Amino acid sequence: MKLIASLTSPFARKVRIVLAEKHIECELQIDVPWDADTHVPDYNPLGKIPVLLMDDGTALYDSRVIVEYLDHATPVRNVFPKESRSRILAKRWEALGDGICDAAATIFLEQKRPVPQQNPEWIARQTQKIHRGLAAVATDLGEHSWCMGDNFTLADIAVGCALGYLDLRFPHIAWRENHPNLGRLATKLAERASFSSTMPPV
Ligand SMILES: N[C@@H](CCC(=O)N[C@@H](CS)C(=O)NCC(=O)O)C(=O)O
């Protein structure tokens, strides 16, 4: 298997963390979809990473499909809860984490445009999604050890990747100060080898 990814993509990081947690060997092929010489569209018509190339040549995308596939691929350290309602709730946490990343990536791209071409209302709308998303995550986490209670799951991986991406792109967003319980979660996640070994390069 081969994972096509960049080192800064939070969606690709989510997959890399699941691979590490489940001790699944997978070659990493770095490809930045914004580069002129990217091959990503050869594997994913949407031109987005991550893409998982399976041994039979099938290309899997997007990250949510890939992590579900990987969780089924081996029974080692499952990151999805077994029970169906809990599974759906884990996927809801994932949607929230990924949604924060979508909004953050949208702002990052908008702010790369020349200032006169940027749309402040659009940036403000995306910024609200980030702040509302963080508030929802913090409320639901409360004083629990992990997002879904006592067990580390995909929910923690998705939320951890979103927090890491905010640190990378928008270090001025003071989510640790505004939501101390998210800071505690991030500190605990950083102690895991899967998280420390996939930290995005600054
Ligand atoms: N929902 C997708 C999002 C993937 C995504 O947006 N990836 C970004 C990199 S962080 C990308 O490849 N963007 C290239 C583009 O939009 O053309 C997933 O979960 O895999």
GROMACS .gro file of C-alpha atoms in nm, residues 80 103 105 168:
model
    4
   80PHE     CA    1  -1.383   0.312   1.557
  103ALA     CA    2  -1.271   2.626   0.709
  105ALA     CA    3  -0.774   2.570   0.475
  168LEU     CA    4   0.039   2.544   1.198
   0.00000   0.00000   0.00000
